[in-house]
Coordinates of C-alpha atoms in Angstrom, one line a residue:
M1 CA 240.1 151.0 60.0
H2 CA 239.5 150.5 63.6
E3 CA 236.5 148.8 65.5
T4 CA 234.9 150.3 68.1
A5 CA 234.6 148.1 71.1
V6 CA 231.1 148.0 72.3
D7 CA 230.1 147.6 76.1
P8 CA 227.6 144.9 76.4
E9 CA 225.9 146.6 78.6
V10 CA 225.2 149.8 76.4
M11 CA 224.1 147.7 73.6
A12 CA 221.2 145.9 76.0
T13 CA 218.0 146.7 75.8
P14 CA 215.8 147.5 78.4
A15 CA 214.1 144.4 78.0
D16 CA 217.2 142.5 78.3
A17 CA 217.8 144.1 81.6
V18 CA 214.8 143.0 82.9
I19 CA 215.3 139.7 82.1
R20 CA 218.3 139.8 83.8
R21 CA 217.0 141.2 87.0
G22 CA 214.8 138.7 86.9
Y23 CA 216.9 136.0 87.1
V24 CA 219.3 137.5 89.6
E25 CA 216.0 138.1 92.0
K26 CA 214.8 134.1 91.0
T27 CA 218.1 132.9 91.8
L28 CA 218.3 134.8 95.3
L29 CA 214.9 133.7 96.0
Q30 CA 215.9 130.3 95.7
R31 CA 218.9 130.4 97.2
A32 CA 217.1 131.9 100.2
L33 CA 214.1 129.6 99.9
H34 CA 217.0 126.3 100.3
V35 CA 218.6 128.0 103.1
A36 CA 215.6 128.1 105.2
S37 CA 214.4 124.7 104.2
F38 CA 213.5 122.2 106.4
R39 CA 215.8 120.1 104.9
N40 CA 218.5 122.4 105.2
V41 CA 217.8 123.7 108.8
S42 CA 215.2 121.1 110.3
A43 CA 217.0 121.2 113.6
I44 CA 216.0 124.9 114.0
Y45 CA 212.3 124.2 113.4
I46 CA 212.2 121.2 115.9
F47 CA 213.7 123.5 118.3
V48 CA 210.9 126.2 117.8
A49 CA 208.1 123.4 117.7
L50 CA 209.9 121.8 121.4
F51 CA 210.0 125.0 122.9
I52 CA 206.5 125.9 121.9
I53 CA 205.3 122.9 123.2
F54 CA 207.3 122.7 126.7
S55 CA 206.4 126.6 127.0
I56 CA 202.8 125.6 127.0
W57 CA 203.1 122.5 129.0
V58 CA 205.8 123.5 132.0
P59 CA 205.8 127.1 131.6
S60 CA 206.8 127.6 135.3
T61 CA 209.9 125.8 135.0
F62 CA 210.9 125.6 131.5
L63 CA 210.8 129.2 130.6
T64 CA 213.3 130.0 133.7
A65 CA 216.6 131.5 133.4
G66 CA 218.4 129.2 135.5
V67 CA 217.1 126.1 133.7
W68 CA 218.7 127.4 130.3
K69 CA 222.1 128.8 131.8
S70 CA 222.1 125.2 133.4
M71 CA 221.5 123.3 129.7
L72 CA 223.8 125.7 127.7
A73 CA 226.5 124.8 130.2
G74 CA 225.8 121.4 131.3
Q75 CA 225.6 120.4 127.3
A76 CA 228.8 122.0 126.3
L77 CA 230.8 118.6 127.6
V78 CA 228.3 116.7 125.3
A79 CA 228.8 119.1 122.5
I80 CA 233.1 119.0 122.8
T81 CA 232.2 115.2 122.6
A82 CA 230.1 115.5 119.7
I83 CA 232.4 118.0 117.8
A84 CA 235.3 115.5 118.4
V85 CA 233.4 112.6 117.0
A86 CA 232.4 114.7 114.0
I87 CA 236.1 115.0 113.2
P88 CA 236.5 111.1 112.1
L89 CA 233.0 111.1 111.0
A90 CA 234.0 113.8 108.2
A91 CA 237.0 111.5 107.4
G92 CA 234.8 108.2 107.0
L93 CA 235.9 106.9 110.3
F94 CA 233.7 105.9 113.3
D95 CA 235.3 106.5 116.9
L96 CA 233.5 104.2 118.9
A97 CA 235.9 104.8 121.8
V98 CA 234.9 108.1 122.5
G99 CA 232.6 107.5 125.5
A100 CA 235.9 105.0 126.9
E101 CA 238.5 108.2 126.3
V102 CA 236.2 110.8 128.0
G103 CA 236.1 108.4 130.9
I104 CA 240.0 107.5 130.9
A105 CA 241.0 111.3 131.0
G106 CA 238.6 112.3 133.4
I107 CA 240.0 109.2 135.8
L108 CA 243.9 110.0 135.0
V109 CA 243.5 113.8 135.8
A110 CA 242.0 113.2 138.8
W111 CA 244.5 110.0 140.0
L112 CA 247.4 112.5 138.7
L113 CA 246.1 115.3 141.1
H114 CA 245.1 113.2 144.3
D115 CA 247.3 110.0 144.6
Q116 CA 250.4 111.5 142.4
G117 CA 250.2 115.2 143.7
V118 CA 251.1 116.5 139.9
P119 CA 250.2 120.1 139.6
I120 CA 246.9 121.1 137.7
L121 CA 248.2 122.4 134.2
P122 CA 251.0 119.5 133.8
A123 CA 248.2 116.9 135.0
I124 CA 245.7 118.4 132.2
L125 CA 248.4 118.6 129.6
L126 CA 249.2 114.8 130.2
A127 CA 245.5 113.4 130.4
V128 CA 245.0 115.4 127.1
L129 CA 248.1 114.0 125.6
A130 CA 246.9 110.7 126.9
G131 CA 243.7 111.2 124.7
A132 CA 245.5 111.8 121.7
V133 CA 247.9 109.0 122.1
V134 CA 245.1 106.5 122.5
G135 CA 243.4 107.9 119.1
S136 CA 246.8 107.7 117.2
V137 CA 246.8 104.2 118.6
S138 CA 243.3 103.3 117.1
G139 CA 244.4 105.3 113.8
L140 CA 247.6 103.0 113.7
L141 CA 245.2 99.7 114.0
V142 CA 243.0 100.9 111.2
V143 CA 246.2 102.0 109.0
R144 CA 248.6 99.6 109.6
G145 CA 246.4 96.4 111.5
R146 CA 244.2 96.6 108.4
I147 CA 241.1 96.8 110.6
D148 CA 237.8 98.5 110.2
S149 CA 237.6 101.5 112.7
F150 CA 234.6 100.6 113.9
I151 CA 236.0 97.2 115.1
A152 CA 239.3 99.0 116.4
T153 CA 238.0 101.6 118.2
L154 CA 235.2 99.2 119.7
G155 CA 238.3 96.9 121.0
M156 CA 240.1 100.0 122.1
S157 CA 237.1 101.2 124.1
S158 CA 236.9 97.8 126.2
V159 CA 240.6 98.0 126.8
L160 CA 240.2 101.5 128.0
L161 CA 237.0 100.8 130.3
A162 CA 239.3 97.9 131.9
L163 CA 242.3 100.7 132.2
T164 CA 240.0 102.8 133.7
D165 CA 238.5 100.6 136.6
W166 CA 242.3 99.6 137.1
I167 CA 243.5 102.9 137.9
S168 CA 240.4 104.2 139.8
S169 CA 240.2 100.3 141.6
N170 CA 236.8 100.9 140.5
E171 CA 236.0 103.5 142.9
Q172 CA 235.4 107.4 142.9
I173 CA 238.4 109.5 143.6
L174 CA 237.5 112.2 145.9
G175 CA 238.8 115.3 147.2
L176 CA 240.0 117.1 144.4
S177 CA 241.4 120.9 145.2
P178 CA 238.6 123.5 144.9
H179 CA 241.2 125.3 142.3
F180 CA 240.9 122.5 139.8
Q181 CA 237.3 122.6 140.5
N182 CA 236.9 126.2 139.9
I183 CA 238.1 125.7 135.9
A184 CA 234.5 124.3 135.1
T185 CA 232.1 126.2 137.8
T186 CA 233.5 129.9 137.1
T187 CA 231.2 131.8 135.5
F188 CA 231.6 134.4 132.3
F189 CA 228.6 136.6 131.4
G190 CA 226.2 134.5 133.6
L191 CA 227.4 130.8 132.1
A192 CA 230.1 128.5 133.3
L193 CA 233.4 128.4 131.3
P194 CA 233.0 124.9 129.9
F195 CA 230.4 126.7 127.8
W196 CA 233.0 129.5 126.5
F197 CA 235.4 126.5 126.0
M198 CA 233.2 124.8 123.6
L199 CA 232.5 127.9 121.7
A200 CA 236.2 128.4 121.2
L201 CA 236.7 125.1 120.2
G202 CA 234.1 124.9 117.8
V203 CA 235.5 127.8 116.2
V204 CA 239.1 126.0 115.8
V205 CA 237.5 122.8 114.3
W206 CA 235.6 124.7 112.0
Y207 CA 238.2 126.5 110.6
V208 CA 240.1 123.9 110.3
L209 CA 237.7 121.8 108.5
E210 CA 236.2 124.5 106.4
R211 CA 238.9 127.0 105.5
T212 CA 242.1 125.3 105.2
P213 CA 244.0 122.7 102.9
V214 CA 243.6 120.0 106.1
G215 CA 240.0 120.1 106.5
R216 CA 239.7 119.6 102.6
R217 CA 242.2 116.0 102.8
V218 CA 239.5 115.4 105.7
Y219 CA 236.6 115.5 103.6
A220 CA 238.2 114.4 100.3
T221 CA 239.4 110.7 102.9
G222 CA 235.6 110.8 103.9
G223 CA 234.3 111.3 100.6
N224 CA 236.4 108.4 98.7
I225 CA 239.4 107.5 100.4
N226 CA 240.8 105.6 97.2
S227 CA 240.4 108.7 94.9
A228 CA 241.7 111.0 97.4
R229 CA 244.7 108.7 97.7
L230 CA 245.0 108.9 94.0
S231 CA 244.9 112.7 94.1
G232 CA 248.0 112.7 96.3
V233 CA 246.0 112.9 99.8
K234 CA 248.1 111.2 102.2
T235 CA 244.9 109.4 103.7
S236 CA 246.9 107.4 106.3
Y237 CA 248.0 110.8 108.0
V238 CA 244.5 111.8 107.8
V239 CA 243.2 108.7 109.4
V240 CA 245.9 108.9 112.6
G241 CA 245.2 112.5 112.7
A242 CA 241.3 112.6 112.7
L243 CA 241.2 109.8 115.4
A244 CA 244.2 111.6 117.6
A245 CA 242.0 114.9 117.7
C246 CA 238.9 112.9 118.4
G247 CA 241.1 111.4 121.3
A248 CA 242.3 114.7 122.6
L249 CA 239.0 116.4 122.5
A250 CA 237.1 113.8 124.0
A251 CA 239.8 113.9 126.7
L252 CA 239.2 117.5 127.3
A253 CA 235.7 117.0 127.7
G254 CA 236.3 114.0 130.6
I255 CA 238.7 116.4 132.7
L256 CA 236.1 119.3 132.4
Q257 CA 233.7 116.8 133.6
T258 CA 236.1 116.0 136.6
S259 CA 236.3 119.7 137.3
L260 CA 232.9 120.1 137.4
T261 CA 232.1 117.2 140.0
A262 CA 235.4 117.8 141.7
T263 CA 235.2 113.7 141.7
G264 CA 236.9 111.3 139.5
D265 CA 234.2 109.0 138.4
P266 CA 235.0 105.6 136.5
T267 CA 231.2 105.2 135.0
V268 CA 230.6 108.5 133.6
G269 CA 232.5 108.2 130.3
P270 CA 230.1 105.7 128.1
G271 CA 227.1 107.7 129.2
F272 CA 228.6 110.5 126.1
L273 CA 228.7 108.0 123.6
L274 CA 225.2 107.9 122.5
P275 CA 224.2 111.7 122.6
A276 CA 227.5 112.6 120.6
Y277 CA 226.8 110.1 117.9
A278 CA 223.1 111.3 117.8
A279 CA 223.9 115.0 117.6
A280 CA 226.9 114.5 115.0
F281 CA 224.3 112.5 112.8
L282 CA 221.6 114.8 113.2
G283 CA 224.5 118.0 112.4
S284 CA 225.3 116.5 109.2
T285 CA 221.7 117.0 107.9
Q286 CA 222.0 121.1 108.8
F287 CA 223.3 123.6 106.9
R288 CA 226.0 121.7 105.0
G289 CA 224.2 119.1 103.0
G290 CA 225.0 115.7 104.4
R291 CA 228.4 116.6 105.2
Y292 CA 229.4 116.7 109.0
N293 CA 230.1 120.2 110.1
V294 CA 230.8 121.7 113.6
W295 CA 228.0 124.1 113.9
G296 CA 225.2 122.2 112.4
T297 CA 226.5 119.5 115.4
V298 CA 226.3 122.2 118.4
V299 CA 222.9 123.0 117.3
A300 CA 221.9 119.4 117.2
V301 CA 223.5 119.1 120.8
Y302 CA 220.8 121.8 122.0
V303 CA 217.9 120.7 120.4
L304 CA 218.1 117.1 121.8
A305 CA 218.9 118.9 125.3
T306 CA 215.8 120.9 124.9
G307 CA 213.6 117.9 124.2
V308 CA 215.1 115.9 127.1
T309 CA 215.1 118.7 129.6
G310 CA 211.7 119.6 128.6
L311 CA 210.5 115.8 129.3
Q312 CA 212.5 115.7 132.4
L313 CA 210.7 119.1 133.8
A314 CA 207.3 117.3 133.0
G315 CA 208.2 114.4 135.3
A316 CA 209.0 111.5 132.6
P317 CA 210.7 108.7 133.8
V318 CA 214.4 108.7 134.1
W319 CA 214.6 106.4 131.4
I320 CA 213.6 109.0 128.8
P321 CA 217.1 110.1 128.1
N322 CA 218.1 107.1 126.9
L323 CA 215.0 106.7 124.7
F324 CA 215.1 110.0 123.5
N325 CA 218.7 109.9 122.4
G326 CA 218.3 106.5 121.1
L327 CA 215.6 107.2 118.6
A328 CA 217.1 110.5 117.5
L329 CA 220.0 109.0 116.6
L330 CA 218.1 106.3 114.4
I331 CA 216.0 109.1 113.1
A332 CA 219.1 111.1 112.2
V333 CA 220.9 108.4 110.7
A334 CA 218.1 107.7 108.4
M335 CA 217.9 111.9 107.4
A336 CA 221.6 111.7 106.7
S337 CA 221.6 108.5 104.9
A338 CA 218.6 110.2 102.6
G339 CA 220.0 113.3 102.2
R340 CA 223.6 111.9 101.0
A341 CA 221.4 109.9 98.2
R342 CA 219.8 113.2 97.1
T343 CA 222.9 114.6 96.9
R344 CA 224.1 111.5 94.5
T345 CA 221.3 111.6 92.6
L346 CA 221.3 115.7 91.8
A347 CA 224.8 115.2 91.0
I348 CA 224.7 112.3 88.4
R349 CA 221.4 114.3 86.8
R350 CA 223.7 117.6 86.4
V351 CA 226.0 115.4 84.6
I352 CA 223.7 113.8 82.3
R353 CA 222.4 117.3 81.8
R354 CA 225.7 118.6 80.7
G355 CA 226.2 115.8 78.3
R356 CA 223.1 116.6 76.8
V357 CA 224.0 120.2 76.5
S358 CA 227.3 119.3 75.2
R359 CA 225.7 117.3 72.2
G360 CA 223.2 119.6 71.5
D361 CA 220.3 117.5 72.2

């Protein structure tokens, strides 16, 4: 005699349906509260607070369209640099040469265009390639030389600063062609092209890190390099590749900086280091729960820029940007460390809870 299968949904009583519906609604509410929590999107709340403060303090200048267009386009180069440093940070590495990489690429492209007569496109490609080579050398120092990335890239930064001064003779390179300048000054929908370049690069890096096996290997290496290696990840390739990608993106930021000013300036590079790292660390506390990510980094760049711009419009001293970015870096690192500690604690609690359930305690 055959038994007829009965759909559990048919057997469920009205009370079961109410309980199930209440559980789903509670779960959705918990997720919504987590997404909107200060811990997850604190940068958004900070931006709203800064916007309100400066709208009241300096409304005649802060609320003008020109200021916002200038900030969106002007900070795009910082955002590109911050996206660049987020890649090695995700792999558990520091690239303290990123500012010098911006500087050397900016000077190199100006030298190729002005002194060597190289056409625009080959000059740009050579400068980007140089940035990738510099990053690869830093990676090899870490992998083959067994030098900590902090020390290796710090030493590389000093070497690059010396090369920048040597190529430029410690002087600005002037007289670059208007066609090269148009790369950074041409507008599209009212915003300069660097802003759109930054968005395009952000999409590409986001996709690679979040949606591909390469990105999973990067995060695995950054989480625990020994575990990643035992799991079959070729961590040496990840280290070299992450630093090479950082160098290439930093070089692109340097090229755009030179195009924007139509000048090869040997002093501009180091100024990108602090705001880029402040944004990357603050961005790691946004959206992804302590994980370095592209869009958290981009949002953090513009939140910090909003604070600096507002203070400058209010007549703050010229040293305010350095103070603001320095404090932001310290607070962001503290928040990121606290977030990672909380994530580890929650993970341990889940393991303990599952163990008790499996034992029937």
